[in-house]
XYZ file of C-alpha atoms in Angstrom:
562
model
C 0.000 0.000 0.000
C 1.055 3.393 -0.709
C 1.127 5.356 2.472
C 1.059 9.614 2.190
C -0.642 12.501 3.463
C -2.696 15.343 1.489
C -0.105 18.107 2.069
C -1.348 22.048 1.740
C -1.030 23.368 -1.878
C 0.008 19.842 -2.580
C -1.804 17.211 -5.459
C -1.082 13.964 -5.680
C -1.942 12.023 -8.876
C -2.131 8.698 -9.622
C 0.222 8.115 -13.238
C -1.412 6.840 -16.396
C 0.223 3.707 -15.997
C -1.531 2.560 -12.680
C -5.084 3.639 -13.151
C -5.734 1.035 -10.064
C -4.420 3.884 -7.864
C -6.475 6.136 -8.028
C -8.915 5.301 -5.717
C -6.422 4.667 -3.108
C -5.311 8.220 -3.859
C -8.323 9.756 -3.373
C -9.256 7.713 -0.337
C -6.285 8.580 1.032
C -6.362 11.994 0.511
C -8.851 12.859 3.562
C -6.302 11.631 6.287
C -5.462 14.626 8.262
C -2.682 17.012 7.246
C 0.777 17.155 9.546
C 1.681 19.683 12.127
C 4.882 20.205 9.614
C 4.483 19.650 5.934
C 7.130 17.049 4.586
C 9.117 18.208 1.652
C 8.240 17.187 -2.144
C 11.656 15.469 -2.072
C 10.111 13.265 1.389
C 6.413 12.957 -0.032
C 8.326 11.134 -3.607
C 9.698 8.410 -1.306
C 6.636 7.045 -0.036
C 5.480 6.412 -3.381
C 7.018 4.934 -6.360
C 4.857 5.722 -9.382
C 3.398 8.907 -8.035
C 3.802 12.689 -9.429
C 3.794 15.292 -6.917
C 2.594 18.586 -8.066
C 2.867 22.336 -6.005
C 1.366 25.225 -7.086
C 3.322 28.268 -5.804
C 1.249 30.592 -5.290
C 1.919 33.546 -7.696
C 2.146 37.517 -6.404
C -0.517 39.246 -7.797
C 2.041 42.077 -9.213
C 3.199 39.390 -11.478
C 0.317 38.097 -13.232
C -1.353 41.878 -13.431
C 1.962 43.145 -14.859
C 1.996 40.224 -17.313
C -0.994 40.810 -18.445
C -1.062 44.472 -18.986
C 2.611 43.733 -20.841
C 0.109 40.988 -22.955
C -2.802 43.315 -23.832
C -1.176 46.681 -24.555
C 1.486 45.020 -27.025
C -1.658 43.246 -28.602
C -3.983 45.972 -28.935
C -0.994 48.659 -30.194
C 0.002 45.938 -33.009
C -3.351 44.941 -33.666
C -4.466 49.001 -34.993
C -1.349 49.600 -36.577
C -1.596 46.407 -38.211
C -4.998 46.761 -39.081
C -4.235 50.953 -40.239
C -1.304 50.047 -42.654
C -3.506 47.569 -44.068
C -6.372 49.685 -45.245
C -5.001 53.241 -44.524
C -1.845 53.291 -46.403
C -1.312 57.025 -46.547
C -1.165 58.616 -42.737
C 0.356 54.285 -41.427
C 2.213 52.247 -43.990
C 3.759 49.501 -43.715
C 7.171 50.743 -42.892
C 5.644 52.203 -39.465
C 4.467 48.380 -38.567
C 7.528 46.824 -39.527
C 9.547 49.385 -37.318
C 7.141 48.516 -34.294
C 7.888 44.828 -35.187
C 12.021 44.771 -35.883
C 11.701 46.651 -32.104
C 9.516 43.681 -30.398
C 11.418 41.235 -31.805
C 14.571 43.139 -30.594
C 13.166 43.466 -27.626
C 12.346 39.570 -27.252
C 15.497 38.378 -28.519
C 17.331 40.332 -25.914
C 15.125 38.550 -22.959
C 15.722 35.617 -24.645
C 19.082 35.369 -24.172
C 19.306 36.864 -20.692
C 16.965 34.003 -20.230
C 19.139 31.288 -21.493
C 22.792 32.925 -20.083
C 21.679 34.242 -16.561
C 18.303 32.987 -15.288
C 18.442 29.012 -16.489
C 21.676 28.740 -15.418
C 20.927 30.061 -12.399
C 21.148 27.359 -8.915
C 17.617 25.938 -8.632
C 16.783 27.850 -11.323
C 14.649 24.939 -13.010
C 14.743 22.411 -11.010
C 11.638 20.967 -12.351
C 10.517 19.919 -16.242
C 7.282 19.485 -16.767
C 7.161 16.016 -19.106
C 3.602 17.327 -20.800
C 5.219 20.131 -22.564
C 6.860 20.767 -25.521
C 6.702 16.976 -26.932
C 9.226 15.793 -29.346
C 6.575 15.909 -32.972
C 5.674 19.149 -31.737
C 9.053 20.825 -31.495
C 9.799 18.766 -34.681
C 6.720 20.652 -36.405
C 8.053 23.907 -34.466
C 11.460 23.639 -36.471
C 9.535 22.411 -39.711
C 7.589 25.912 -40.116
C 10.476 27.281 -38.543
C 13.094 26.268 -41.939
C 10.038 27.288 -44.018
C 9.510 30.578 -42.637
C 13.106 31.367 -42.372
C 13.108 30.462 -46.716
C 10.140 32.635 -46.989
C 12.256 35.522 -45.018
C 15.279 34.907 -47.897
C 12.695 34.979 -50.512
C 11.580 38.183 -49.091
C 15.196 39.545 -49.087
C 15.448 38.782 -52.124
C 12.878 40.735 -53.133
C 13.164 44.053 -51.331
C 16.834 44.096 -52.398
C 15.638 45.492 -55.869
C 13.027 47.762 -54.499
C 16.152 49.682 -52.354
C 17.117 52.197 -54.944
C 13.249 53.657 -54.784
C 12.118 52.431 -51.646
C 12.750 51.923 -47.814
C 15.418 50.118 -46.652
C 13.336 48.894 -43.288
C 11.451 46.400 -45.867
C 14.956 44.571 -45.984
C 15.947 44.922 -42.459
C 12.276 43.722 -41.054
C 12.486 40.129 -42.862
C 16.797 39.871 -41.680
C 15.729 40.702 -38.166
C 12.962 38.163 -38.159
C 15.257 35.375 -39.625
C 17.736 36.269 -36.512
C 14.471 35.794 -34.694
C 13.038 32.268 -36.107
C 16.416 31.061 -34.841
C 16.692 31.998 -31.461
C 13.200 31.146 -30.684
C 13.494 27.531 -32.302
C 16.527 27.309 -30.439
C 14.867 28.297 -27.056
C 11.992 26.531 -27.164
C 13.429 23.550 -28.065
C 16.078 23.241 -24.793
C 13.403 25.664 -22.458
C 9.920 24.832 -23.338
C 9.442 22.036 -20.368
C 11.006 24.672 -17.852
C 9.430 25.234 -14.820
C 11.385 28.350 -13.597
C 11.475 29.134 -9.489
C 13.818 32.127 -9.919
C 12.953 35.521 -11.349
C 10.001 34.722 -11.437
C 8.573 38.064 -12.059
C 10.771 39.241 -15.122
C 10.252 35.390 -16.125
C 6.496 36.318 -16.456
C 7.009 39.543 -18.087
C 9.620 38.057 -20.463
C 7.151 35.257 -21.797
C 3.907 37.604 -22.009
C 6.471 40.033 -24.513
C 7.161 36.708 -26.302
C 3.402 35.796 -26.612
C 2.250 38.515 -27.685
C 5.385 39.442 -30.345
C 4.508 35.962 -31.867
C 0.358 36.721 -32.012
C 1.626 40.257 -33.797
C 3.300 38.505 -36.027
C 0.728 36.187 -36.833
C -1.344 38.911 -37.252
C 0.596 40.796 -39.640
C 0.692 37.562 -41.784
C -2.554 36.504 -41.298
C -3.334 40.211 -43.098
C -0.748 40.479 -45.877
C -1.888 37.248 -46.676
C -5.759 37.642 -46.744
C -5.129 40.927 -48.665
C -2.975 39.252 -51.043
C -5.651 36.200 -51.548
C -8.645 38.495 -51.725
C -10.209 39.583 -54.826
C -13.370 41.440 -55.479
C -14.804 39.870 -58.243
C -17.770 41.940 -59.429
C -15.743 45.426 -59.211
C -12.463 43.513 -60.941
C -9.997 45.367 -58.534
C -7.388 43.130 -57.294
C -6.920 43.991 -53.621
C -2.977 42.512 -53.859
C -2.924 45.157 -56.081
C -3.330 47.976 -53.575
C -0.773 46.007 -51.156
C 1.690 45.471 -53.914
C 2.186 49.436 -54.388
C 1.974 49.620 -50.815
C 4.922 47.590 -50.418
C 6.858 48.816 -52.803
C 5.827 52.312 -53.496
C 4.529 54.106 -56.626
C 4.527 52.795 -60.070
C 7.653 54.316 -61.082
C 9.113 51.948 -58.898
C 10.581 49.057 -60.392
C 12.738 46.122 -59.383
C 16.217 46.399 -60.270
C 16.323 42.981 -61.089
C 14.682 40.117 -63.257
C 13.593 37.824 -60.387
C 11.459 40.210 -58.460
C 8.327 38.776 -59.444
C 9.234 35.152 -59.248
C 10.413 35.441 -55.231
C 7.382 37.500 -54.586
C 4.978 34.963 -55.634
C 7.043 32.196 -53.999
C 7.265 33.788 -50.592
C 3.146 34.255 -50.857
C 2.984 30.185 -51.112
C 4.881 30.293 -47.651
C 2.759 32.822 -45.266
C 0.979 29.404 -44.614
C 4.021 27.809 -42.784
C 4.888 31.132 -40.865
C 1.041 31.827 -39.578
C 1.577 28.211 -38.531
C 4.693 28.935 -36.447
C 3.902 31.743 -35.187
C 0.769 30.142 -33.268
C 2.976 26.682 -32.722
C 5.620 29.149 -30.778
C 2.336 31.267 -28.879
C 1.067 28.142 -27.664
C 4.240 25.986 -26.330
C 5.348 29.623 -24.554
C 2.006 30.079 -22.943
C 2.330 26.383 -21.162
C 5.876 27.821 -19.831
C 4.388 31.363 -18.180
C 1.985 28.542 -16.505
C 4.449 26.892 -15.329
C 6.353 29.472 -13.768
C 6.485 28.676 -10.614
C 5.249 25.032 -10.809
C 7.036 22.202 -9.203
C 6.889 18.831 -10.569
C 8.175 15.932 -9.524
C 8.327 12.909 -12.298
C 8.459 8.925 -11.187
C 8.297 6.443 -13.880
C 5.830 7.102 -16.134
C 4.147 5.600 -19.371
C 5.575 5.916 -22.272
C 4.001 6.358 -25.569
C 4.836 4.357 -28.473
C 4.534 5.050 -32.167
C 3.053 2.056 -34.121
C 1.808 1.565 -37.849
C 1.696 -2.092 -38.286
C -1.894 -2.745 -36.574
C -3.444 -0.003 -39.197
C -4.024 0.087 -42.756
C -7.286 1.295 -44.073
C -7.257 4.944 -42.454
C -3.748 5.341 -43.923
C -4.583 4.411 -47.068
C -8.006 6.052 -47.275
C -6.537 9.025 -46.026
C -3.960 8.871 -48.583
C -6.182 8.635 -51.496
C -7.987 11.387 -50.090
C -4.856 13.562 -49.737
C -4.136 12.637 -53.505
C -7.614 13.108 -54.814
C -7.719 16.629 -52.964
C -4.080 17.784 -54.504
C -5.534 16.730 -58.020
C -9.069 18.852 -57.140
C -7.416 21.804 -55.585
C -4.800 21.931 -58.627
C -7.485 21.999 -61.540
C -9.761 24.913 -58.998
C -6.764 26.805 -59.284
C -6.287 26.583 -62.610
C -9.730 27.245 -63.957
C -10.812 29.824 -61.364
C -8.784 32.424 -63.090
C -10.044 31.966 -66.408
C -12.726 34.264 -67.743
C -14.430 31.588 -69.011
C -17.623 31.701 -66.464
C -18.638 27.875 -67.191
C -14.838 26.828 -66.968
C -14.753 29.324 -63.215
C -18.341 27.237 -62.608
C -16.909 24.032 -63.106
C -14.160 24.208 -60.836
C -16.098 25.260 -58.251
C -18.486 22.016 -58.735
C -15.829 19.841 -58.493
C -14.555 21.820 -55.432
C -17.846 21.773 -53.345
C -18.300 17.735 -54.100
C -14.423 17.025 -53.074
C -14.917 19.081 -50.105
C -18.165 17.402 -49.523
C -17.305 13.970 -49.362
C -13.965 14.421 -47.668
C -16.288 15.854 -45.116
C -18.722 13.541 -45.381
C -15.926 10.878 -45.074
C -14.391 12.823 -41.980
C -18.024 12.916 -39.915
C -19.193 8.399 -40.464
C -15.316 7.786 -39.356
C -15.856 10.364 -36.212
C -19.189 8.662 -35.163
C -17.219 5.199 -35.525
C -14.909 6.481 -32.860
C -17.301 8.237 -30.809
C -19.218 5.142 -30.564
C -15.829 2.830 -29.575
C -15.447 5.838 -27.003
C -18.959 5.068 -25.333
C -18.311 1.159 -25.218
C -14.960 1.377 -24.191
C -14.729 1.759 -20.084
C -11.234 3.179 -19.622
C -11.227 5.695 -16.648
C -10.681 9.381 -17.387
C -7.214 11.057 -16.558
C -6.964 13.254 -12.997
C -4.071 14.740 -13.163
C -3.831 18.803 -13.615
C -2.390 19.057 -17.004
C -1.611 22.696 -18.538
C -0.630 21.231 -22.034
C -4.394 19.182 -22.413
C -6.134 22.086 -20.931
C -4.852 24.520 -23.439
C -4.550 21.962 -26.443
C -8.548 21.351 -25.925
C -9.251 25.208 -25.191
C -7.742 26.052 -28.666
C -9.299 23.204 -30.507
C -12.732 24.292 -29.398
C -12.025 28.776 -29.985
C -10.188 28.061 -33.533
C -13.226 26.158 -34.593
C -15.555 28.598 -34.017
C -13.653 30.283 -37.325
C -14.927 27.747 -39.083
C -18.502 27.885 -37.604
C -18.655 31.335 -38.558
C -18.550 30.958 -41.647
C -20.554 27.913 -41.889
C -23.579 29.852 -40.387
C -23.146 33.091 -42.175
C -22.941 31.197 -45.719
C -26.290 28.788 -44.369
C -28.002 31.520 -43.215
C -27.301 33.557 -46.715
C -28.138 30.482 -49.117
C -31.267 29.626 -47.392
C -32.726 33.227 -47.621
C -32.141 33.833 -51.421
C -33.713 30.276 -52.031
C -30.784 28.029 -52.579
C -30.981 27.805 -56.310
C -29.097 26.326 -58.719
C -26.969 23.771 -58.382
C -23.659 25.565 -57.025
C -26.079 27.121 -53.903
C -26.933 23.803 -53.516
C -23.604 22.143 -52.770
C -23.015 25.345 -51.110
C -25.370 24.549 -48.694
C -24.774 21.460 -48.361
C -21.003 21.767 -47.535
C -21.862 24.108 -44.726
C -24.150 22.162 -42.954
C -22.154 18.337 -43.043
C -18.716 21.118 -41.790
C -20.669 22.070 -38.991
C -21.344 18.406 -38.054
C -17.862 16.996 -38.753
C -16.465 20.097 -36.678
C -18.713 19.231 -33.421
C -17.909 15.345 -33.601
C -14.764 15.438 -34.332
C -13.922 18.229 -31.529
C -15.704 15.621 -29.145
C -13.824 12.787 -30.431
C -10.413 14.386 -29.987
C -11.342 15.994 -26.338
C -12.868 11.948 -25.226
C -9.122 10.992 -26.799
C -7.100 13.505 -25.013
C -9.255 12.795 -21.444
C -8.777 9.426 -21.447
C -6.225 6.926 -19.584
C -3.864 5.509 -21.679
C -4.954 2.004 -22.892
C -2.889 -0.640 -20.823
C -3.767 -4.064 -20.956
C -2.781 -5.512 -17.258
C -2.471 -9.073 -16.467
C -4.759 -10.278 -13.400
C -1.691 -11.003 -11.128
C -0.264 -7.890 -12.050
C -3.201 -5.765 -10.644
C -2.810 -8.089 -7.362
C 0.676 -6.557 -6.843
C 0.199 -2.816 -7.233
C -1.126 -2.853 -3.342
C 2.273 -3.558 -2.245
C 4.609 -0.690 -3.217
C 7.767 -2.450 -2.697
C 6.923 -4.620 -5.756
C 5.630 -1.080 -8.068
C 8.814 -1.317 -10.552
C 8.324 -4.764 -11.339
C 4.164 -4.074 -11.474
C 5.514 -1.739 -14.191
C 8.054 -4.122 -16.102
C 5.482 -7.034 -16.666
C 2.873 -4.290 -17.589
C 4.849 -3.094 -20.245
C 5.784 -6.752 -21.516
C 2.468 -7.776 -21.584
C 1.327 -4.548 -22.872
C 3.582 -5.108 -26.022
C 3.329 -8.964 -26.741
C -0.313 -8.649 -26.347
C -1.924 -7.969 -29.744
C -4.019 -4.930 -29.817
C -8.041 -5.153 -29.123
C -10.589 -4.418 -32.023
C -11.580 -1.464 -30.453
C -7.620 0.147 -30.001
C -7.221 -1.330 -33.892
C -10.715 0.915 -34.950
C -9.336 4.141 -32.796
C -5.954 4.144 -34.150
C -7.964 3.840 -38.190
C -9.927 6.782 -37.249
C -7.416 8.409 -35.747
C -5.042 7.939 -38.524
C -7.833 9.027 -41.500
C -9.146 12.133 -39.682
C -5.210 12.884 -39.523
C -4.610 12.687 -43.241
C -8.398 14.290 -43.795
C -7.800 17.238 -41.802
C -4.280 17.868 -43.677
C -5.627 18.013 -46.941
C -8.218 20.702 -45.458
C -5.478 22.602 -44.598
C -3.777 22.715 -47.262
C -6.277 23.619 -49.707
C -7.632 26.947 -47.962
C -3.698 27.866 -46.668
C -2.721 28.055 -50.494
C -5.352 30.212 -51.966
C -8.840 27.923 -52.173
C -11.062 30.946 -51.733
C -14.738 29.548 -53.013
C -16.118 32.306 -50.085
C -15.200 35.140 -52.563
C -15.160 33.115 -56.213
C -18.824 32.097 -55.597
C -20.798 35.337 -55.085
C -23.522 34.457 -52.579
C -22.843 35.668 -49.530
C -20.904 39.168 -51.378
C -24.052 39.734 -52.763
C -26.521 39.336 -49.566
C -24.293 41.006 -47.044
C -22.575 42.944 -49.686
C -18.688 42.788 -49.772
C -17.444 44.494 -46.957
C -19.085 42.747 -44.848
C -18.790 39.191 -46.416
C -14.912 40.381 -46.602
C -14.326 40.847 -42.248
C -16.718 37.668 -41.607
C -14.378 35.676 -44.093
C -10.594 37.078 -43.325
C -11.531 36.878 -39.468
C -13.110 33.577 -39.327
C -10.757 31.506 -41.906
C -7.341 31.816 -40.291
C -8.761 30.713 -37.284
C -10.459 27.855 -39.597
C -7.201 27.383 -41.039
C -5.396 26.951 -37.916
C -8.046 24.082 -36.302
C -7.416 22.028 -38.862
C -3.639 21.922 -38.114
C -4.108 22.057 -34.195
C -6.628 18.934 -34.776
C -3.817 17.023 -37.098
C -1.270 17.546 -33.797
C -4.116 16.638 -31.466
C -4.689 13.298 -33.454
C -1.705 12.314 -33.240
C -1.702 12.307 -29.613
C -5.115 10.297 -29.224
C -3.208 7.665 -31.835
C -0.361 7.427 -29.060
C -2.760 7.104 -26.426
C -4.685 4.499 -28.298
């Protein structure tokens, strides 16, 4: 038996790996509480596979002044991005790139008082927290990372032959953030787990300038990007048009060499990758300023294991869908352009039914899993968990992107009748989005909630009362765990989980690179006119854009559980 006492400020969880514990945990938990509270490094020897977790209690100074650092940043960067967007005269774009080159400045420098005073600091970090910063998602963080630091060359490039007419801030904003994209990568990769006890306060103040440098980035992307994509059709006035002699001035302004044009379009393919790392970076520095101040201590603990022989029809149906998509989005990309308005009809047809049945596809496979969920009794998970809480709060806001624009384009297609056949699908493909979104966000959170599946031999259970015997427990668990072959029901999760993967990637990628049927099918611009349609659209679709990759890295974390 494992013998402790509920200490103040003090949580004891039971780890994945022993679900059997947990009542004993909580049973145990009433006992009354010492005259003199043991230390966390006495309460981890009276247990062997038990985290202890303490919440220091944070000064109030240091959250307030966080989060007025936070929301001034983001409000400032938010109207001047917003101004040199749409008001190019009194704020250009120099102004925002000038506020930007001085965040990032100004975050680099923390950075690296971070890394060569405060970590190496005695009991500094003593403490990682083993949730964070997992090794696919600083993988993806470096990823976006290589991609965004090409689109910053490409964007060198570019501005290079624009110096002779132009400003040269437009060069020094995309060197600057390239200086950046490394020393983040770099510090989040070695930092990200860190629970810091020292400095707490700058600490704090340090990762709210980071947070909010990376969201005013995103932003700024998010809008060139949008603006760049957007076209209004019925008044034939390219709106990239207006941000292209923004960028670079007047018309008398020309590049003073030949390959202007070609690194301009090339570094438009790769806003995608850089809105993407942007958020990746937000997210895995948010989970450290939580865990300022957190102390964690880490026993043996399950480990996850990566496995592809015990699937094969979600990979492969994913993969044809992936393929099939490509082929769709290529041809809409090629036709929408033309003049031609039955060629520009057609490859919107074929875009609606792709989407359609990939969605379609997406929602049976969901209710499959949701329905394996329901029969399948596993316990859910107790332990206080930053990383889950924040992966399943930003699953659920980025959707609503999506929902948006679901409703807006229902609610527009019902009231002028729904005819013709491109309404229609129209219609259609907003209403099975809404369901796919909704069971597939309750699939993932059931996934993410849920104990580990561990398949525990009868005489092994026996033995997790004494806690002498705990590390062998664990040893024939994981033996038996392995040799055992997997249930029907892990085999079904893991082909769900492995076809809404490959679903949801091709759904990003089609809307990330220019698939703008909002705007190419005239609808919605007509009922709620186009400046309207254009804020619901370029508000709700990055956010769209970014649930789809959030749910991919989500996925993959129910498929390790599973």
């Amino acid at each position: 038996m494992i013998f402790c006492r509920k200490m103040p400020n003090v949580v004891m969880t039971a780890h994945p790996s022993n679900g059997g514990t947990v009542t004993q945990v909580d049973s145990i938990q009433h006992l009354p509480s010492p005259p003199h509270p043991p230390t966390v490094d006495g309460a981890s020897e009276s247990g062997h596979d038990v985290e202890v977790v303490k919440e220091r209690t944070p000064q109030g100074g240091e959250w307030l002044l966080s989060g007025i650092i936070c929301i001034n940043i983001l409000m400032l960067g938010c109207a001047l991005v917003s101004s040199s967007a749409f008001n190019v005269v009194a704020i250009t774009p120099v102004h925002r790139q000038i506020f930007l080159i001085t965040l990032l400045v100004l975050t680099m420098l923390w950075m690296l008082f971070y890394m060569v005073v405060t970590s190496r600091k005695d009991r500094a970090v003593l403490f990682k927290d083993r949730h964070a910063g997992p090794v696919w998602l600083k993988a993806g963080l470096v990823l976006f990372g290589l991609l965004s630091f090409l689109m910053d060359i490409f964007k060198i490039a570019t501005y290079v032959g624009y110096l002779h007419c132009d400003s040269p801030v437009k060069v020094a904003y995309p060197i600057v953030q390239a200086v950046f994209l490394f020393f983040q990568t770099y510090f989040l990769w070695f930092h990200s787990r860190d629970c810091v006890q020292l400095h707490t306060s700058l600490t704090r103040c340090g990762l709210t300038l980071t947070l909010s440098t990376n969201l005013v980035v995103w932003m700024a992307a998010v809008t060139e990007e949008s603006i760049h994509q957007t076209e209004i059709t019925h008044l034939n006035i390219s709106v990239s048009h207006k941000l292209y002699r923004a960028n670079y001035g007047a018309k008398k302004c020309t590049c003073s060499h030949m390959a202007c044009e070609t690194f301009k379009e090339a570094f438009y393919y790769l806003y995608p990758f850089n809105i993407e790392y942007s958020l990746f970076a937000s997210a895995m520095t948010y989970i450290m300023w939580k865990n300022v101040g957190r102390i964690v201590e880490h026993h043996k603990h399950y480990k996850f294991n990566f496995y592809v022989k015990d699937v094969f029809v979600g990979p492969v149906a994913g993969l044809l869908l992936v393929v099939a998509g490509l082929v769709t989005f290529v041809l809409y990309k090629i036709n929408i352009l033309k003049e031609d308005k039955d060629k520009r009809n057609k490859a919107l047809l074929i875009h609606f039914i792709m989407n359609i049945v990939i969605v379609s596809l997406m929602s049976l496979s969901t209710m499959i899993g949701c329905i394996i969920y329901r029969l399948d009794r596993r316990e859910y998970v107790s332990d206080k968990n930053p990383t889950r809480s924040l992966d399943v709060g930003l699953l659920v806001a980025s959707s609503l992107g999506q929902f948006i624009i679901s409703y807006f384009s229902l609610v527009a297609t019902v009231a002028t009748g729904a005819q013709g056949y491109l309404n229609v699908l129209n219609l259609a493909w907003a209403v099975v989005l809404v369901v796919e979104i909704g069971l597939q966000n309750y699939f993932i959170i059931e996934g993410l909630h849920r104990e580990p599946i561990n398949v525990m031999p009868a005489n092994a259970r026996a033995f997790q009362d004494h806690a002498e015997m705990a590390n062998d427990v664990e040893g024939q668990i994981s033996r038996y765990s392995i040799s055992k072959k997997p249930s029907w029901k892990r085999r079904v999760l893991r082909e769900v989980c492995a076809f809404l993967l490959l679903a949801n990637i091709i759904l990003w990628i089609m809307p990330a690179f220019g698939a703008r049927p909002q705007f190419d099918h005239s609808a919605e611009i007509y009922f709620y006119n186009y400046t309207m349609w254009n804020a619901i659209v370029n508000i709700g679709l990055p956010f769209g854009i970014f649930y789809r990759m959030h749910a991919v890295a989500s996925l993959f974390e129910v498929y390790l559980r599973d």
